[in-house]
């Protein structure tokens, strides 16, 4: 198992060279309006590719090929514009940026990709990355759409499939047995993918395994502890079994390029504590409805997951579950664990 998303040396060196910041990095400050919704683009690193997200969709990808050319592409639904089928030399950054700007102005985005959850993920990446205030206790966003990789399907099944995924769905099935009217029927038959919404870091030593939900998604909110149980267990297994060098490299590159603002003391602290971080499950709710009954169910589900936590997963981290809110489209992250979970 491994986690490697830092940029390949050729692409990283390109972004570091010449004009600073590189013209492509200006796109993280770009606000688009689609379906009367305004949102910033979110840039994420994927090895030899740059992915630009708008909500829950990748609008465009830029890959560096073996000859050093930059090639743009997009999902099939967006490939109706010539701009996303072009190749550029490294000296053509400004032409590439101009072509991308034209494409972004023309492309149409289905509103379902611009949900509160997607908008919140974009905002958290920006606010706690490029716009983070260095030298503070603010958390920082490491990555989104987070997936631990495995050497092959056999390893994935051995480490994720049966020992984690199946047992987490068993926890959900227990809720169905207790009260199908409240929680839903046959929850053990539902899907549970291996993609976590976000990884964040809270100084000095907390790795926040983070799921993001819109305030109107009551079912998603109160069932989040089941998802978080699976993802937290996976990361608890990954930290001692694998290496967090990939996370360190990713943060180091983003810091150097101005995509995560932190000072030297913060970097030294992160580097020191990354060797043995505390894995903490976290739920972020965009614009919570405080009158909803979902909070009582959230407490019940969290207690159920805690009581059903398998002993061979190690100590249950559910007692440390944090609940954060983001009020308004671009509010700060606020810890409301006591309000929503009590205690």
PDB file of N, CA and C in Angstrom, residues 157-192:
ATOM      1  N   UNK A 157      -7.876  -6.327  -1.467  1.00  0.00           N
ATOM      2  CA  UNK A 157      -8.906  -7.143  -0.821  1.00  0.00           C
ATOM      3  C   UNK A 157      -8.472  -7.583   0.571  1.00  0.00           C
ATOM      4  N   UNK A 158      -7.183  -7.892   0.716  1.00  0.00           N
ATOM      5  CA  UNK A 158      -6.669  -8.346   2.011  1.00  0.00           C
ATOM      6  C   UNK A 158      -6.657  -7.230   3.049  1.00  0.00           C
ATOM      7  N   UNK A 159      -6.382  -5.995   2.603  1.00  0.00           N
ATOM      8  CA  UNK A 159      -6.203  -4.897   3.547  1.00  0.00           C
ATOM      9  C   UNK A 159      -7.415  -3.980   3.648  1.00  0.00           C
ATOM     10  N   UNK A 160      -8.219  -3.905   2.583  1.00  0.00           N
ATOM     11  CA  UNK A 160      -9.376  -3.013   2.593  1.00  0.00           C
ATOM     12  C   UNK A 160     -10.688  -3.767   2.479  1.00  0.00           C
ATOM     13  N   UNK A 161     -10.788  -4.648   1.499  1.00  0.00           N
ATOM     14  CA  UNK A 161     -12.063  -5.275   1.159  1.00  0.00           C
ATOM     15  C   UNK A 161     -12.760  -5.956   2.314  1.00  0.00           C
ATOM     16  N   UNK A 162     -12.207  -7.072   2.788  1.00  0.00           N
ATOM     17  CA  UNK A 162     -12.880  -7.807   3.862  1.00  0.00           C
ATOM     18  C   UNK A 162     -12.634  -7.221   5.245  1.00  0.00           C
ATOM     19  N   UNK A 163     -11.400  -6.956   5.622  1.00  0.00           N
ATOM     20  CA  UNK A 163     -11.179  -6.538   7.014  1.00  0.00           C
ATOM     21  C   UNK A 163     -11.761  -5.173   7.353  1.00  0.00           C
ATOM     22  N   UNK A 164     -11.950  -4.306   6.378  1.00  0.00           N
ATOM     23  CA  UNK A 164     -12.449  -2.961   6.694  1.00  0.00           C
ATOM     24  C   UNK A 164     -13.810  -2.712   6.057  1.00  0.00           C
ATOM     25  N   UNK A 165     -13.877  -2.766   4.731  1.00  0.00           N
ATOM     26  CA  UNK A 165     -15.122  -2.396   4.047  1.00  0.00           C
ATOM     27  C   UNK A 165     -16.294  -3.264   4.483  1.00  0.00           C
ATOM     28  N   UNK A 166     -16.122  -4.574   4.447  1.00  0.00           N
ATOM     29  CA  UNK A 166     -17.222  -5.485   4.784  1.00  0.00           C
ATOM     30  C   UNK A 166     -17.667  -5.287   6.227  1.00  0.00           C
ATOM     31  N   UNK A 167     -16.709  -5.084   7.120  1.00  0.00           N
ATOM     32  CA  UNK A 167     -17.070  -4.937   8.527  1.00  0.00           C
ATOM     33  C   UNK A 167     -17.710  -3.579   8.802  1.00  0.00           C
ATOM     34  N   UNK A 168     -17.299  -2.557   8.089  1.00  0.00           N
ATOM     35  CA  UNK A 168     -17.955  -1.259   8.239  1.00  0.00           C
ATOM     36  C   UNK A 168     -19.402  -1.333   7.756  1.00  0.00           C
ATOM     37  N   UNK A 169     -19.623  -2.036   6.643  1.00  0.00           N
ATOM     38  CA  UNK A 169     -20.997  -2.219   6.172  1.00  0.00           C
ATOM     39  C   UNK A 169     -21.797  -3.051   7.164  1.00  0.00           C
ATOM     40  N   UNK A 170     -21.128  -3.948   7.871  1.00  0.00           N
ATOM     41  CA  UNK A 170     -21.803  -4.697   8.928  1.00  0.00           C
ATOM     42  C   UNK A 170     -22.286  -3.784  10.042  1.00  0.00           C
ATOM     43  N   UNK A 171     -21.496  -2.751  10.361  1.00  0.00           N
ATOM     44  CA  UNK A 171     -21.945  -1.760  11.342  1.00  0.00           C
ATOM     45  C   UNK A 171     -23.214  -1.071  10.848  1.00  0.00           C
ATOM     46  N   UNK A 172     -23.221  -0.714   9.554  1.00  0.00           N
ATOM     47  CA  UNK A 172     -24.407  -0.078   8.978  1.00  0.00           C
ATOM     48  C   UNK A 172     -25.595  -1.027   9.019  1.00  0.00           C
ATOM     49  N   UNK A 173     -25.355  -2.310   8.724  1.00  0.00           N
ATOM     50  CA  UNK A 173     -26.432  -3.292   8.784  1.00  0.00           C
ATOM     51  C   UNK A 173     -27.010  -3.420  10.173  1.00  0.00           C
ATOM     52  N   UNK A 174     -26.183  -3.263  11.191  1.00  0.00           N
ATOM     53  CA  UNK A 174     -26.676  -3.297  12.564  1.00  0.00           C
ATOM     54  C   UNK A 174     -27.658  -2.182  12.851  1.00  0.00           C
ATOM     55  N   UNK A 175     -27.439  -1.023  12.234  1.00  0.00           N
ATOM     56  CA  UNK A 175     -28.381   0.092  12.392  1.00  0.00           C
ATOM     57  C   UNK A 175     -29.708  -0.230  11.716  1.00  0.00           C
ATOM     58  N   UNK A 176     -29.647  -0.871  10.549  1.00  0.00           N
ATOM     59  CA  UNK A 176     -30.882  -1.293   9.874  1.00  0.00           C
ATOM     60  C   UNK A 176     -31.674  -2.248  10.750  1.00  0.00           C
ATOM     61  N   UNK A 177     -30.972  -3.160  11.405  1.00  0.00           N
ATOM     62  CA  UNK A 177     -31.652  -4.128  12.269  1.00  0.00           C
ATOM     63  C   UNK A 177     -32.294  -3.450  13.470  1.00  0.00           C
ATOM     64  N   UNK A 178     -31.633  -2.445  14.008  1.00  0.00           N
ATOM     65  CA  UNK A 178     -32.163  -1.741  15.176  1.00  0.00           C
ATOM     66  C   UNK A 178     -33.404  -0.932  14.828  1.00  0.00           C
ATOM     67  N   UNK A 179     -33.319  -0.174  13.739  1.00  0.00           N
ATOM     68  CA  UNK A 179     -34.432   0.710  13.389  1.00  0.00           C
ATOM     69  C   UNK A 179     -34.399   1.044  11.906  1.00  0.00           C
ATOM     70  N   UNK A 180     -34.973   0.165  11.077  1.00  0.00           N
ATOM     71  CA  UNK A 180     -34.959   0.425   9.634  1.00  0.00           C
ATOM     72  C   UNK A 180     -35.716   1.689   9.254  1.00  0.00           C
ATOM     73  N   UNK A 181     -36.727   2.054  10.049  1.00  0.00           N
ATOM     74  CA  UNK A 181     -37.492   3.261   9.739  1.00  0.00           C
ATOM     75  C   UNK A 181     -36.641   4.516   9.911  1.00  0.00           C
ATOM     76  N   UNK A 182     -35.779   4.503  10.917  1.00  0.00           N
ATOM     77  CA  UNK A 182     -34.945   5.674  11.177  1.00  0.00           C
ATOM     78  C   UNK A 182     -33.735   5.737  10.257  1.00  0.00           C
ATOM     79  N   UNK A 183     -33.052   4.601  10.092  1.00  0.00           N
ATOM     80  CA  UNK A 183     -31.758   4.621   9.424  1.00  0.00           C
ATOM     81  C   UNK A 183     -31.790   4.115   7.986  1.00  0.00           C
ATOM     82  N   UNK A 184     -32.802   3.354   7.645  1.00  0.00           N
ATOM     83  CA  UNK A 184     -32.879   2.788   6.312  1.00  0.00           C
ATOM     84  C   UNK A 184     -32.737   1.278   6.341  1.00  0.00           C
ATOM     85  N   UNK A 185     -33.254   0.633   5.324  1.00  0.00           N
ATOM     86  CA  UNK A 185     -33.230  -0.827   5.256  1.00  0.00           C
ATOM     87  C   UNK A 185     -32.008  -1.317   4.467  1.00  0.00           C
ATOM     88  N   UNK A 186     -31.535  -2.475   4.872  1.00  0.00           N
ATOM     89  CA  UNK A 186     -30.469  -3.176   4.140  1.00  0.00           C
ATOM     90  C   UNK A 186     -29.243  -2.289   3.886  1.00  0.00           C
ATOM     91  N   UNK A 187     -28.843  -1.549   4.900  1.00  0.00           N
ATOM     92  CA  UNK A 187     -27.693  -0.666   4.734  1.00  0.00           C
ATOM     93  C   UNK A 187     -26.408  -1.443   4.471  1.00  0.00           C
ATOM     94  N   UNK A 188     -26.379  -2.695   4.866  1.00  0.00           N
ATOM     95  CA  UNK A 188     -25.178  -3.500   4.628  1.00  0.00           C
ATOM     96  C   UNK A 188     -24.990  -3.820   3.151  1.00  0.00           C
ATOM     97  N   UNK A 189     -26.040  -3.580   2.345  1.00  0.00           N
ATOM     98  CA  UNK A 189     -25.949  -3.837   0.908  1.00  0.00           C
ATOM     99  C   UNK A 189     -25.564  -2.590   0.117  1.00  0.00           C
ATOM    100  N   UNK A 190     -25.453  -1.467   0.799  1.00  0.00           N
ATOM    101  CA  UNK A 190     -25.095  -0.220   0.122  1.00  0.00           C
ATOM    102  C   UNK A 190     -23.619  -0.249  -0.297  1.00  0.00           C
ATOM    103  N   UNK A 191     -23.278   0.658  -1.188  1.00  0.00           N
ATOM    104  CA  UNK A 191     -21.880   0.751  -1.614  1.00  0.00           C
ATOM    105  C   UNK A 191     -21.068   1.538  -0.589  1.00  0.00           C
ATOM    106  N   UNK A 192     -19.807   1.233  -0.513  1.00  0.00           N
ATOM    107  CA  UNK A 192     -18.872   1.981   0.323  1.00  0.00           C
ATOM    108  C   UNK A 192     -17.545   2.010  -0.419  1.00  0.00           C
TER     109      UNK A 192
END
